[in-house]
Coordinates of N, CA and C in Angstrom, one line a residue:
M1333 N 13.6 12.1 -23.4 CA 12.5 12.0 -22.1 C 11.3 11.8 -22.8
T1334 N 10.4 11.4 -21.8 CA 8.7 11.3 -22.2 C 7.9 11.8 -21.0
D1335 N 6.9 12.6 -21.1 CA 6.4 12.7 -20.2 C 5.1 11.4 -19.7
Q1336 N 5.2 10.6 -20.8 CA 4.3 9.6 -20.5 C 4.5 8.7 -19.6
Q1337 N 3.5 7.8 -19.1 CA 3.4 7.0 -17.9 C 3.8 6.0 -18.4
P1338 N 4.3 5.1 -17.8 CA 4.8 3.5 -18.2 C 3.9 2.8 -18.2
V1339 N 3.8 1.4 -18.7 CA 2.9 0.6 -18.5 C 3.4 -0.5 -17.5
L1340 N 2.7 -1.3 -16.9 CA 2.9 -2.4 -15.9 C 2.2 -3.5 -16.4
Y1341 N 2.9 -4.8 -16.3 CA 2.7 -6.1 -15.8 C 3.1 -6.5 -14.8
L1342 N 2.4 -7.1 -13.9 CA 2.9 -7.5 -12.7 C 2.1 -8.5 -12.0
S1343 N 2.6 -9.6 -11.3 CA 2.3 -10.4 -10.8 C 1.5 -10.3 -9.1
H1344 N 0.4 -10.3 -9.1 CA -0.3 -9.8 -8.0 C -0.2 -10.6 -6.6
G1345 N -0.3 -12.0 -6.9 CA -0.3 -12.6 -5.3 C -1.6 -12.9 -5.1
A1346 N -1.3 -13.6 -3.8 CA -2.7 -13.8 -3.0 C -2.7 -13.0 -1.7
P1347 N -3.8 -12.8 -1.1 CA -3.6 -11.8 -0.1 C -2.6 -12.2 1.1
P1348 N -2.1 -13.3 1.2 CA -0.7 -13.4 2.1 C 0.5 -12.7 1.5
L1349 N 0.5 -12.4 0.3 CA 1.6 -11.5 -0.2 C 2.0 -10.7 0.8
A1350 N 1.1 -9.8 1.4 CA 1.3 -8.9 2.6 C 2.5 -9.3 3.7
D1351 N 2.4 -10.7 3.9 CA 3.4 -11.3 4.8 C 4.5 -11.4 4.4
D1352 N 4.7 -11.1 2.7 CA 6.1 -11.6 2.4 C 7.1 -10.5 2.3
A1353 N 8.2 -10.4 3.1 CA 9.2 -9.5 3.4 C 9.8 -9.0 2.0
T1354 N 10.2 -10.1 1.5 CA 11.0 -9.8 -0.1 C 10.2 -9.4 -0.9
W1355 N 9.0 -9.9 -1.3 CA 8.0 -9.3 -2.4 C 7.5 -8.2 -2.1
T1356 N 7.0 -7.8 -0.7 CA 6.4 -6.5 -0.5 C 7.6 -5.2 -0.6
R1357 N 8.9 -5.6 -0.2 CA 10.0 -5.1 -0.3 C 10.3 -4.3 -1.7
E1358 N 9.8 -5.6 -2.6 CA 9.9 -5.3 -4.3 C 9.0 -4.5 -4.6
L1359 N 7.5 -4.7 -4.3 CA 6.8 -3.8 -4.7 C 7.0 -2.3 -4.4
K1360 N 7.4 -2.1 -3.0 CA 7.4 -0.9 -2.5 C 8.4 0.0 -3.1
A1361 N 9.6 -0.7 -3.6 CA 10.4 0.0 -4.3 C 10.3 0.1 -5.6
W1362 N 9.7 -0.6 -6.2 CA 9.2 -0.3 -7.9 C 8.4 0.8 -7.9
G1363 N 7.3 0.9 -6.7 CA 6.4 2.1 -6.8 C 6.9 3.5 -6.5
D1364 N 8.2 3.5 -5.4 CA 8.9 4.2 -5.2 C 9.5 5.0 -6.5
E1365 N 9.9 4.3 -7.2 CA 10.6 4.8 -8.7 C 10.3 5.3 -9.4
L1366 N 8.7 4.9 -9.4 CA 7.9 5.3 -10.6 C 7.4 6.9 -10.7
P1367 N 7.4 7.3 -11.7 CA 6.6 8.7 -11.4 C 5.3 8.7 -10.8
K1368 N 4.8 9.5 -10.3 CA 3.7 9.8 -9.4 C 2.6 9.7 -10.6
P1369 N 1.5 8.7 -10.9 CA 0.9 9.0 -11.8 C -0.4 9.7 -11.4
E1370 N -1.2 10.6 -12.1 CA -2.4 11.1 -11.8 C -3.7 10.4 -11.5
Q1371 N -3.8 9.3 -12.1 CA -4.6 8.0 -12.0 C -4.4 6.6 -12.2
I1372 N -4.8 5.8 -11.4 CA -4.4 4.4 -12.3 C -5.3 3.6 -13.1
L1373 N -5.3 3.0 -13.7 CA -6.4 2.1 -14.3 C -5.7 0.8 -14.4
I1374 N -6.4 -0.2 -14.3 CA -6.0 -1.4 -13.5 C -6.8 -2.7 -14.3
V1375 N -6.1 -3.6 -14.6 CA -7.1 -4.7 -15.3 C -6.5 -5.8 -14.7
S1376 N -7.3 -6.4 -13.8 CA -6.8 -7.8 -13.0 C -7.4 -9.3 -13.7
A1377 N -6.9 -10.1 -13.5 CA -7.3 -11.6 -13.7 C -8.4 -11.9 -13.4
H1378 N -9.1 -11.1 -12.0 CA -10.3 -11.7 -11.5 C -11.6 -11.0 -11.7
W1379 N -11.1 -10.4 -13.2 CA -12.9 -9.7 -13.3 C -13.0 -9.7 -14.8
E1380 N -13.3 -10.6 -15.3 CA -14.1 -11.0 -16.5 C -15.3 -10.7 -16.8
E1381 N -15.6 -9.8 -17.5 CA -17.2 -9.5 -17.7 C -17.0 -8.6 -19.5
A1382 N -17.9 -8.7 -20.0 CA -18.2 -8.3 -21.5 C -19.6 -7.9 -21.5
P1383 N -20.0 -6.4 -22.1 CA -19.0 -5.9 -22.7 C -18.1 -5.4 -21.5
V1384 N -17.0 -4.7 -21.8 CA -16.1 -3.8 -20.8 C -17.0 -3.1 -19.8
A1385 N -16.5 -3.4 -18.6 CA -17.3 -3.0 -17.4 C -16.0 -2.4 -16.7
L1386 N -16.6 -0.9 -15.8 CA -15.8 -0.3 -15.0 C -15.8 -0.3 -13.6
S1387 N -15.1 -0.3 -12.8 CA -15.6 -0.4 -11.1 C -16.2 0.8 -10.6
S1388 N -16.9 0.9 -9.5 CA -17.4 2.3 -9.2 C -16.7 3.5 -9.0
T1389 N -17.3 4.3 -9.6 CA -16.7 5.7 -9.4 C -17.3 6.8 -8.3
T1390 N -18.1 5.9 -7.6 CA -18.7 6.6 -6.3 C -18.7 6.1 -4.9
G1391 N -17.8 5.0 -5.3 CA -17.5 4.7 -3.8 C -18.2 3.0 -3.3
A1392 N -17.3 2.0 -3.6 CA -17.7 0.7 -3.1 C -16.8 0.0 -2.3
P1393 N -16.9 -0.9 -1.5 CA -15.8 -1.7 -0.6 C -15.0 -2.6 -1.6
L1394 N -14.3 -3.2 -1.1 CA -12.9 -4.0 -1.6 C -14.2 -5.2 -2.0
V1395 N -13.3 -5.9 -2.9 CA -14.2 -7.1 -3.1 C -13.2 -8.2 -2.8
Y1396 N -13.6 -8.8 -1.6 CA -12.5 -9.8 -1.0 C -13.0 -11.3 -1.6
D1397 N -12.4 -11.7 -3.3 CA -13.0 -12.7 -3.8 C -12.0 -13.8 -3.6
F1398 N -11.9 -13.9 -2.5 CA -11.0 -15.2 -1.9 C -11.4 -15.9 -0.9
W1399 N -11.2 -17.3 -0.2 CA -12.1 -18.2 0.5 C -10.7 -19.1 1.4
G1400 N -11.2 -19.2 2.7 CA -10.5 -19.6 3.6 C -9.4 -19.4 4.2
F1401 N -9.2 -17.8 4.0 CA -8.0 -17.0 4.8 C -8.5 -16.9 6.1
P1402 N -7.6 -16.3 6.9 CA -7.9 -15.8 8.1 C -8.3 -14.6 8.2
Q1403 N -9.2 -14.3 8.9 CA -9.9 -13.1 8.9 C -9.7 -11.7 8.9
R1404 N -8.2 -11.6 9.6 CA -7.4 -10.5 9.1 C -7.3 -9.8 7.6
Y1405 N -7.4 -10.9 6.8 CA -7.3 -10.9 5.4 C -8.6 -10.0 4.6
Y1406 N -9.7 -10.4 5.5 CA -11.1 -9.7 4.6 C -11.2 -8.1 5.7
E1407 N -10.0 -7.6 6.3 CA -9.9 -6.4 7.0 C -9.4 -5.4 6.6
V1408 N -8.6 -6.1 5.3 CA -7.6 -4.8 4.8 C -8.4 -3.8 4.1
R1409 N -7.9 -2.8 4.0 CA -8.6 -1.5 3.5 C -7.6 -0.8 2.3
Y1410 N -8.2 -0.2 1.5 CA -7.6 0.3 0.4 C -8.3 1.5 -0.2
D1411 N -8.5 2.6 0.6 CA -9.6 3.5 0.4 C -8.7 4.6 -0.8
A1412 N -8.7 4.2 -2.0 CA -8.0 5.3 -3.0 C -9.2 6.2 -3.2
P1413 N -8.9 7.1 -3.8 CA -10.0 8.1 -4.0 C -10.6 7.4 -5.9
N1414 N -11.8 7.9 -5.8 CA -12.7 7.6 -7.2 C -11.9 8.2 -8.3
A1415 N -12.5 7.7 -9.6 CA -12.0 8.2 -10.9 C -13.0 8.2 -11.8
P1416 N -14.0 9.0 -11.4 CA -14.8 9.4 -12.5 C -14.3 9.9 -13.8
A1417 N -13.7 10.7 -13.8 CA -13.2 11.4 -14.8 C -12.4 10.6 -15.7
L1418 N -11.8 9.4 -15.2 CA -11.0 8.3 -16.0 C -12.1 7.5 -16.7
A1419 N -13.2 7.1 -15.9 CA -14.0 6.3 -16.7 C -14.4 6.7 -17.8
D1420 N -14.8 8.0 -17.9 CA -15.5 8.8 -18.9 C -14.4 8.8 -19.9
S1421 N -13.3 9.1 -19.7 CA -11.8 8.6 -20.8 C -12.2 7.6 -21.3
V1422 N -12.2 6.4 -20.4 CA -12.1 5.2 -20.7 C -13.2 4.9 -21.6
T1423 N -14.5 5.0 -21.2 CA -15.5 5.2 -21.9 C -15.3 5.8 -23.5
K1424 N -15.1 6.7 -23.7 CA -14.6 7.5 -24.8 C -13.8 7.0 -25.8
L1425 N -12.8 6.2 -25.0 CA -11.7 5.7 -25.9 C -12.1 4.3 -26.4
V1426 N -12.8 3.5 -25.6 CA -13.0 2.1 -26.4 C -14.6 2.1 -27.2
G1427 N -15.1 3.6 -27.1 CA -16.0 3.4 -28.2 C -17.0 2.1 -28.4
T1428 N -17.3 1.6 -27.1 CA -18.4 0.6 -27.3 C -19.2 0.7 -26.2
H1429 N -20.0 -0.1 -26.1 CA -20.9 0.0 -24.7 C -20.0 -0.4 -23.6
V1430 N -19.8 0.6 -22.6 CA -19.3 0.5 -21.4 C -20.1 0.5 -20.4
H1431 N -20.1 -0.5 -19.5 CA -21.0 -0.7 -18.4 C -20.2 0.0 -17.0
R1432 N -20.9 0.9 -16.6 CA -20.4 1.2 -15.1 C -21.2 0.3 -14.0
D1433 N -20.3 -0.3 -13.3 CA -20.7 -1.2 -12.1 C -20.4 -0.7 -11.1
E1434 N -21.3 0.5 -10.4 CA -21.1 1.1 -9.2 C -21.2 0.4 -7.7
S1435 N -21.5 -0.6 -7.8 CA -21.6 -1.5 -6.9 C -20.3 -2.5 -6.5
R1436 N -19.1 -2.3 -7.6 CA -18.1 -3.1 -7.7 C -16.9 -2.3 -7.3
G1437 N -16.3 -2.7 -6.0 CA -14.8 -2.3 -5.6 C -13.5 -2.7 -6.4
L1438 N -12.6 -2.7 -6.0 CA -11.3 -3.4 -6.6 C -11.1 -4.5 -5.7
D1439 N -11.0 -5.5 -7.0 CA -10.5 -7.2 -6.3 C -9.3 -7.1 -5.8
H1440 N -8.9 -8.3 -5.4 CA -7.8 -8.5 -4.7 C -6.5 -8.6 -5.7
G1441 N -6.7 -8.8 -7.2 CA -5.8 -8.7 -8.1 C -5.2 -7.0 -8.4
A1442 N -6.2 -6.1 -7.9 CA -6.1 -4.8 -8.0 C -5.7 -4.2 -6.7
Y1443 N -6.2 -4.7 -5.6 CA -5.5 -3.5 -4.0 C -4.3 -4.3 -3.5
V1444 N -4.3 -5.8 -3.5 CA -3.1 -6.3 -2.9 C -1.8 -5.7 -3.4
P1445 N -1.7 -5.6 -4.7 CA -0.3 -5.3 -5.2 C -0.5 -3.1 -5.2
L1446 N -1.6 -2.7 -5.0 CA -1.2 -1.2 -5.1 C -1.5 -0.9 -3.7
K1447 N -1.6 -1.8 -2.7 CA -1.5 -1.1 -1.2 C 0.0 -1.3 -0.9
E1448 N 0.8 -2.2 -1.5 CA 2.2 -2.3 -1.4 C 3.2 -1.2 -2.3
M1449 N 2.7 -1.2 -3.1 CA 3.2 -0.3 -4.2 C 2.9 1.3 -3.5
F1450 N 1.7 1.6 -3.3 CA 1.0 3.0 -3.1 C 0.1 3.1 -2.3
P1451 N 1.4 3.0 -0.6 CA 0.7 2.8 0.7 C -0.2 3.8 0.8
D1452 N 0.1 4.9 0.3 CA -0.5 6.1 0.9 C -2.4 6.0 0.1
A1453 N -2.5 5.4 -0.8 CA -3.9 5.4 -1.2 C -4.6 6.9 -1.8
D1454 N -3.4 7.5 -2.1 CA -3.9 8.9 -2.4 C -3.9 9.1 -3.8
I1455 N -4.2 8.1 -4.9 CA -4.1 8.1 -6.5 C -5.6 7.3 -6.7
P1456 N -6.0 8.3 -7.5 CA -7.5 7.7 -8.0 C -7.2 6.4 -8.4
V1457 N -8.4 5.1 -8.3 CA -8.0 3.8 -9.3 C -9.4 3.6 -9.7
L1458 N -9.3 3.2 -10.9 CA -10.3 2.7 -11.6 C -9.8 1.2 -12.0
Q1459 N -10.8 0.3 -12.0 CA -10.7 -1.0 -12.6 C -11.4 -1.5 -13.5
M1460 N -11.0 -2.0 -14.8 CA -11.6 -2.4 -15.9 C -11.9 -4.0 -16.0
S1461 N -12.6 -4.5 -16.6 CA -12.7 -6.0 -16.9 C -12.4 -6.3 -17.9
M1462 N -12.1 -7.6 -18.3 CA -11.5 -8.2 -19.4 C -12.4 -8.7 -20.2
P1463 N -12.8 -8.2 -21.2 CA -14.2 -8.6 -22.1 C -13.9 -9.8 -22.6
T1464 N -12.3 -10.6 -22.6 CA -12.6 -12.0 -23.4 C -11.1 -12.4 -22.5
L1465 N -10.5 -13.3 -23.2 CA -9.5 -13.7 -22.9 C -8.5 -14.0 -24.5
D1466 N -9.1 -13.5 -25.2 CA -8.3 -13.6 -26.9 C -7.3 -12.8 -26.9
P1467 N -6.2 -13.1 -27.0 CA -4.9 -12.2 -26.9 C -4.9 -10.9 -27.7
Q1468 N -5.2 -11.2 -29.0 CA -5.4 -10.1 -30.1 C -6.4 -9.1 -29.7
T1469 N -7.6 -9.5 -29.2 CA -8.6 -8.6 -29.1 C -8.3 -7.8 -27.7
L1470 N -7.6 -8.1 -26.6 CA -7.0 -7.5 -25.6 C -5.8 -6.6 -25.8
Y1471 N -4.9 -7.1 -26.8 CA -4.6 -6.4 -27.2 C -4.8 -5.1 -27.9
R1472 N -5.6 -5.3 -28.8 CA -6.2 -3.9 -29.4 C -7.1 -3.0 -28.4
L1473 N -7.7 -3.8 -27.3 CA -8.2 -3.2 -26.5 C -7.1 -2.0 -25.7
G1474 N -6.2 -2.8 -25.3 CA -4.8 -1.8 -25.1 C -4.2 -0.7 -25.9
Q1475 N -4.9 -0.8 -27.1 CA -4.0 0.0 -28.0 C -5.0 1.1 -28.0
Q1476 N -6.3 0.7 -27.9 CA -7.3 1.8 -27.6 C -7.2 3.2 -26.4
L1477 N -6.6 2.1 -25.5 CA -6.4 2.8 -23.9 C -5.0 3.8 -23.9
A1478 N -4.2 3.4 -25.0 CA -2.6 4.3 -24.8 C -2.7 6.0 -25.0
P1479 N -3.8 6.0 -25.4 CA -4.1 7.9 -25.1 C -3.7 8.3 -23.3
L1480 N -4.2 7.8 -22.7 CA -4.7 7.5 -21.5 C -3.0 8.2 -20.7
R1481 N -2.2 7.5 -21.2 CA -0.7 7.6 -20.9 C -0.4 8.9 -20.8
D1482 N -0.8 9.6 -21.7 CA -0.3 11.2 -22.0 C -1.1 12.2 -21.1
E1483 N -2.1 11.5 -20.6 CA -2.7 12.1 -19.6 C -2.5 11.9 -18.1
G1484 N -1.4 11.2 -17.9 CA -0.9 10.7 -16.8 C -1.3 9.6 -15.7
T1485 N -2.0 8.8 -16.8 CA -2.5 7.4 -16.3 C -1.6 6.5 -16.5
L1486 N -1.3 5.8 -15.2 CA -0.7 4.5 -15.3 C -1.5 3.3 -15.4
I1487 N -1.1 2.6 -16.7 CA -2.0 1.4 -17.1 C -1.2 0.2 -16.4
V1488 N -1.9 -0.9 -15.7 CA -1.5 -1.8 -15.2 C -2.2 -3.3 -15.2
G1489 N -1.8 -4.1 -15.9 CA -2.4 -5.3 -16.1 C -1.6 -6.2 -15.0
S1490 N -2.7 -6.8 -14.1 CA -2.3 -7.7 -13.1 C -2.7 -9.1 -13.0
G1491 N -1.7 -9.9 -12.9 CA -2.1 -11.4 -13.2 C -1.2 -12.1 -12.4
F1492 N -0.3 -13.0 -13.1 CA 0.6 -14.1 -12.7 C 1.3 -14.3 -14.0
T1493 N 2.5 -14.6 -14.0 CA 3.4 -15.1 -15.0 C 3.2 -16.6 -15.1
T1494 N 3.0 -17.4 -13.9 CA 2.7 -18.7 -14.0 C 1.7 -18.9 -13.0
H1495 N 0.5 -19.5 -13.2 CA -0.3 -19.7 -12.2 C -1.1 -21.1 -12.6
N1496 N -0.3 -22.0 -11.6 CA -1.1 -23.3 -11.5 C -1.2 -23.9 -10.0
L1497 N -2.1 -23.6 -9.2 CA -2.5 -23.5 -8.2 C -2.3 -24.8 -7.8
R1498 N -2.0 -26.1 -8.4 CA -1.6 -27.1 -7.8 C -0.2 -27.4 -7.3
W1499 N 0.6 -26.4 -7.9 CA 2.0 -26.1 -7.4 C 1.9 -25.5 -6.0
F1500 N 1.0 -24.5 -5.6 CA 1.2 -24.0 -4.3 C 1.1 -24.8 -3.3
N1501 N 2.0 -24.7 -2.2 CA 2.1 -25.8 -1.3 C 2.6 -24.8 0.1
P1502 N 1.8 -24.4 0.9 CA 2.0 -23.4 2.0 C 2.8 -23.8 3.1
R1503 N 3.0 -25.6 3.0 CA 3.7 -26.1 4.2 C 5.2 -26.1 3.8
V1504 N 5.6 -25.1 2.6 CA 7.1 -25.1 2.3 C 7.1 -23.6 2.4
T1505 N 8.4 -23.2 2.1 CA 8.6 -22.0 2.1 C 8.3 -21.3 1.0
P1506 N 8.0 -19.8 0.8 CA 7.7 -19.3 -0.3 C 8.8 -19.4 -1.1
D1507 N 10.0 -19.4 -1.1 CA 11.1 -19.5 -2.2 C 11.5 -20.9 -2.3
Y1508 N 10.6 -21.9 -2.1 CA 11.3 -23.0 -2.3 C 11.2 -23.6 -4.0
A1509 N 12.3 -24.2 -4.5 CA 12.4 -24.6 -6.1 C 11.1 -24.8 -6.5
P1510 N 11.2 -23.9 -7.8 CA 9.8 -24.3 -8.4 C 9.7 -25.5 -9.5
P1511 N 8.4 -26.0 -9.8 CA 8.4 -27.0 -10.6 C 9.0 -26.7 -11.7
T1512 N 9.6 -27.5 -12.9 CA 10.3 -27.7 -13.8 C 9.4 -26.7 -14.7
A1513 N 8.3 -27.1 -15.2 CA 7.4 -26.2 -15.8 C 7.2 -24.9 -15.4
S1514 N 7.4 -24.4 -14.5 CA 6.9 -23.4 -14.0 C 8.1 -22.5 -14.3
S1515 N 9.4 -22.8 -14.2 CA 10.9 -22.4 -14.4 C 10.9 -22.0 -16.1
E1516 N 10.5 -23.3 -16.7 CA 10.7 -23.2 -18.0 C 9.7 -22.0 -18.6
F1517 N 8.7 -21.9 -18.3 CA 7.8 -20.8 -18.9 C 8.4 -19.6 -18.5
D1518 N 8.8 -19.4 -17.1 CA 9.3 -18.0 -16.6 C 10.4 -17.6 -17.8
H1519 N 11.6 -19.1 -17.8 CA 12.6 -18.4 -18.7 C 12.1 -17.9 -19.9
W1520 N 11.2 -18.8 -20.7 CA 10.6 -18.2 -22.2 C 9.8 -17.0 -21.8
A1521 N 9.3 -16.5 -21.0 CA 8.6 -15.2 -21.3 C 9.5 -14.2 -20.7
A1522 N 10.7 -14.5 -20.2 CA 11.7 -13.5 -19.8 C 12.4 -13.2 -21.1
E1523 N 12.6 -14.2 -21.9 CA 13.2 -14.0 -22.9 C 12.7 -13.5 -24.1
T1524 N 11.5 -13.9 -24.2 CA 10.4 -13.5 -25.4 C 10.0 -11.8 -25.1
M1525 N 9.9 -11.7 -24.0 CA 9.4 -10.2 -23.9 C 10.8 -9.1 -23.8
A1526 N 12.2 -9.8 -23.6 CA 13.2 -9.0 -23.9 C 13.4 -8.8 -25.3
N1527 N 13.0 -9.6 -26.3 CA 12.9 -9.5 -27.8 C 11.7 -8.9 -28.4
G1528 N 11.0 -8.4 -27.4 CA 9.8 -7.7 -28.2 C 9.0 -8.4 -29.3
D1529 N 9.3 -10.0 -29.0 CA 8.8 -10.9 -29.8 C 6.8 -10.7 -29.6
I1530 N 6.4 -9.9 -30.0 CA 4.9 -10.1 -30.0 C 3.8 -11.3 -30.8
D1531 N 4.4 -11.7 -31.9 CA 3.5 -12.7 -32.6 C 4.0 -14.0 -31.6
T1532 N 5.2 -14.0 -31.1 CA 5.0 -15.4 -30.6 C 4.3 -15.2 -29.1
L1533 N 4.6 -13.9 -28.5 CA 3.7 -13.8 -27.2 C 2.1 -14.5 -27.3
M1534 N 1.7 -13.8 -28.7 CA 0.3 -13.8 -28.8 C -0.3 -15.5 -28.9
D1535 N 0.7 -16.3 -29.6 CA 0.7 -17.8 -29.8 C 1.4 -18.2 -28.6
F1536 N 1.1 -17.7 -27.4 CA 2.0 -18.3 -26.2 C 1.4 -19.8 -26.0
L1537 N 0.1 -20.2 -26.4 CA -0.1 -21.6 -25.7 C 0.6 -22.7 -26.8
A1538 N 1.0 -22.4 -28.2 CA 1.6 -23.2 -29.0 C 3.2 -23.3 -28.8
K1539 N 3.5 -22.1 -28.4 CA 4.8 -21.8 -28.9 C 5.7 -21.7 -27.2
A1540 N 5.0 -21.4 -26.3 CA 5.7 -21.7 -25.0 C 6.0 -22.7 -24.5
P1541 N 7.1 -23.2 -23.7 CA 7.3 -24.5 -23.3 C 6.0 -24.8 -21.8
A1542 N 5.7 -25.8 -22.0 CA 4.9 -26.1 -20.3 C 3.6 -24.8 -20.5
A1543 N 3.3 -24.2 -21.6 CA 2.2 -23.3 -21.5 C 0.8 -23.9 -20.8
H1544 N 0.3 -25.1 -21.2 CA -0.8 -25.5 -20.4 C -0.8 -25.9 -19.3
E1545 N 0.6 -26.2 -18.5 CA 0.8 -26.7 -17.4 C 1.0 -24.9 -16.6
A1546 N 1.7 -24.3 -16.9 CA 1.8 -22.9 -16.3 C 0.5 -22.2 -16.2
H1547 N -0.4 -22.4 -17.2 CA -2.0 -21.6 -17.3 C -2.5 -22.9 -18.0
P1548 N -3.2 -23.2 -16.7 CA -4.6 -24.5 -17.3 C -5.8 -23.7 -17.5
R1549 N -5.7 -22.3 -17.1 CA -6.8 -21.7 -17.7 C -6.0 -20.0 -17.8
T1550 N -6.1 -19.6 -18.9 CA -5.2 -18.4 -19.2 C -5.4 -17.1 -18.8
E1551 N -6.4 -16.9 -17.7 CA -6.9 -15.6 -17.0 C -5.8 -14.6 -16.7
H1552 N -5.0 -15.6 -15.9 CA -3.8 -14.7 -15.2 C -2.2 -14.3 -16.2
W1553 N -2.3 -14.9 -17.4 CA -1.7 -14.2 -18.4 C -2.2 -13.2 -19.2
A1554 N -3.6 -13.3 -19.3 CA -4.2 -12.2 -20.4 C -4.0 -10.9 -20.0
P1555 N -3.8 -10.5 -19.0 CA -3.9 -9.2 -18.6 C -2.7 -8.3 -19.5
L1556 N -1.6 -9.4 -19.6 CA -0.3 -9.0 -20.2 C -0.6 -8.1 -21.7
Y1557 N -1.5 -8.8 -22.6 CA -1.7 -8.1 -23.6 C -2.5 -7.0 -23.6
V1558 N -3.4 -6.7 -22.3 CA -3.9 -5.1 -22.7 C -2.6 -4.1 -22.3
A1559 N -1.4 -4.5 -21.5 CA -0.3 -4.0 -21.2 C 0.5 -3.6 -22.4
L1560 N 0.5 -4.7 -23.3 CA 1.6 -4.7 -24.7 C 0.7 -3.9 -25.4
G1561 N -0.6 -3.8 -25.8 CA -1.3 -3.2 -26.4 C -0.9 -1.5 -26.0
A1562 N -1.0 -1.1 -24.7 CA -1.2 0.1 -24.4 C 0.3 0.5 -24.6
A1563 N 1.3 -0.2 -24.6 CA 2.6 0.5 -24.9 C 3.3 0.0 -26.4
S1564 N 2.0 -0.1 -27.4 CA 2.7 -0.7 -28.4 C 3.1 0.6 -29.7
K1565 N 2.4 1.6 -29.4 CA 2.5 2.6 -30.6 C 4.1 3.2 -30.4
D1566 N 4.7 3.6 -29.7 CA 6.0 3.9 -29.2 C 6.8 2.9 -29.0
P1567 N 8.2 2.9 -29.5 CA 9.1 1.9 -29.3 C 9.3 1.9 -27.6
A1568 N 9.7 1.0 -27.1 CA 9.4 0.9 -25.5 C 10.8 -0.3 -25.0
E1569 N 11.2 0.4 -24.0 CA 12.1 -0.4 -23.0 C 11.6 -1.5 -22.2
V1570 N 11.7 -2.5 -22.4 CA 11.1 -3.7 -21.6 C 12.0 -4.2 -20.5
R1571 N 11.7 -4.1 -19.1 CA 12.2 -4.3 -18.1 C 12.2 -5.0 -17.0
S1572 N 12.4 -6.5 -17.1 CA 12.2 -7.0 -16.0 C 12.5 -6.6 -14.6
V1573 N 11.5 -6.2 -13.9 CA 11.6 -5.3 -12.7 C 11.8 -6.2 -11.1
I1574 N 10.6 -7.2 -11.0 CA 10.5 -8.3 -10.1 C 10.9 -9.9 -11.1
D1575 N 11.5 -10.8 -10.4 CA 11.8 -12.0 -10.6 C 11.5 -12.9 -9.5
G1576 N 11.9 -14.4 -9.6 CA 11.6 -15.2 -8.6 C 10.5 -15.9 -8.7
F1577 N 10.3 -16.8 -7.4 CA 9.1 -17.6 -7.6 C 8.3 -17.4 -6.1
W1578 N 7.4 -17.7 -5.9 CA 6.4 -17.5 -4.8 C 5.7 -18.8 -4.5
F1579 N 5.9 -19.8 -3.6 CA 5.2 -21.0 -3.6 C 5.0 -21.7 -5.2
G1580 N 6.5 -21.6 -5.9 CA 6.4 -22.2 -7.1 C 5.9 -21.6 -8.4
L1581 N 5.1 -20.4 -8.0 CA 4.5 -19.6 -9.3 C 5.4 -18.4 -9.6
S1582 N 5.8 -18.2 -10.8 CA 6.6 -17.1 -11.3 C 6.1 -15.8 -10.8
K1583 N 6.7 -14.9 -10.0 CA 6.1 -13.8 -9.9 C 6.9 -12.4 -10.8
R1584 N 7.5 -13.1 -11.8 CA 8.2 -12.0 -12.9 C 7.0 -10.8 -13.1
S1585 N 7.8 -9.7 -13.3 CA 6.6 -8.6 -13.5 C 7.5 -7.3 -14.3
W1586 N 7.3 -7.2 -15.3 CA 7.4 -6.0 -16.4 C 7.1 -4.7 -16.0
Q1587 N 8.2 -3.6 -16.4 CA 7.7 -2.3 -17.1 C 8.0 -1.8 -18.4
L1588 N 7.1 -1.2 -19.1 CA 7.1 -0.8 -20.3 C 7.1 0.5 -20.4
T1589 N 8.3 1.2 -20.9 CA 8.5 2.1 -21.0 C 8.9 3.1 -22.1
A1590 N 8.3 4.4 -22.8 CA 8.2 4.7 -23.8 C 9.9 5.1 -24.1
A1591 N 10.7 4.6 -25.5 CA 11.9 5.2 -25.6 C 11.8 6.5 -25.6

């Protein structure tokens, strides 16, 4: 047994995720079974900034980084405590110039899933930017952050296992049969993660079926590499916690737990 926190990669969904009874139930069950973390460090597909930047540690409103939705989605609150000590730890571990953006709150890649998993909003949360989409660089960044797990930090990469918005069709039911490219990539991802084949995961654009269709741009897959790096020091059990599709996109999500 270990006192280390696990590492997560989750598919976060758009704001209407909150209306999906199946997915919200799955996320809530996942949150309930996790050991309660002291704090959460989350890397979202929706924040790319170099050098590494950290969200506010003094309080900032949520970032409603989406357009054209009903007003109620812009009134969602997630008032988690600030995490200044975690920001200090990240700054020391990364060892480069880390920018503190005190005007930036959590974006929807962070608060949408966290609101379902930890609805009490009583765990300090810090968001970190991705300084690049390069898999190797993000993997090394995750390795630098790994010691945080021993301090009770849950490290979360928040993206989407497939993310091609041309497949998104709100006129059908959320669980409609996905496009072939989405299901092929999802199957490959599940198998490759289960096998722990890091080299193949790193070279996914060349080796995964329909990779360019599943990810026309790779920002929603990139947080996986931070998670893999954070879990790389010790042998880990890889568990696919959530699977299935949401409006054609794979919502598969993994938990990496130290053996």
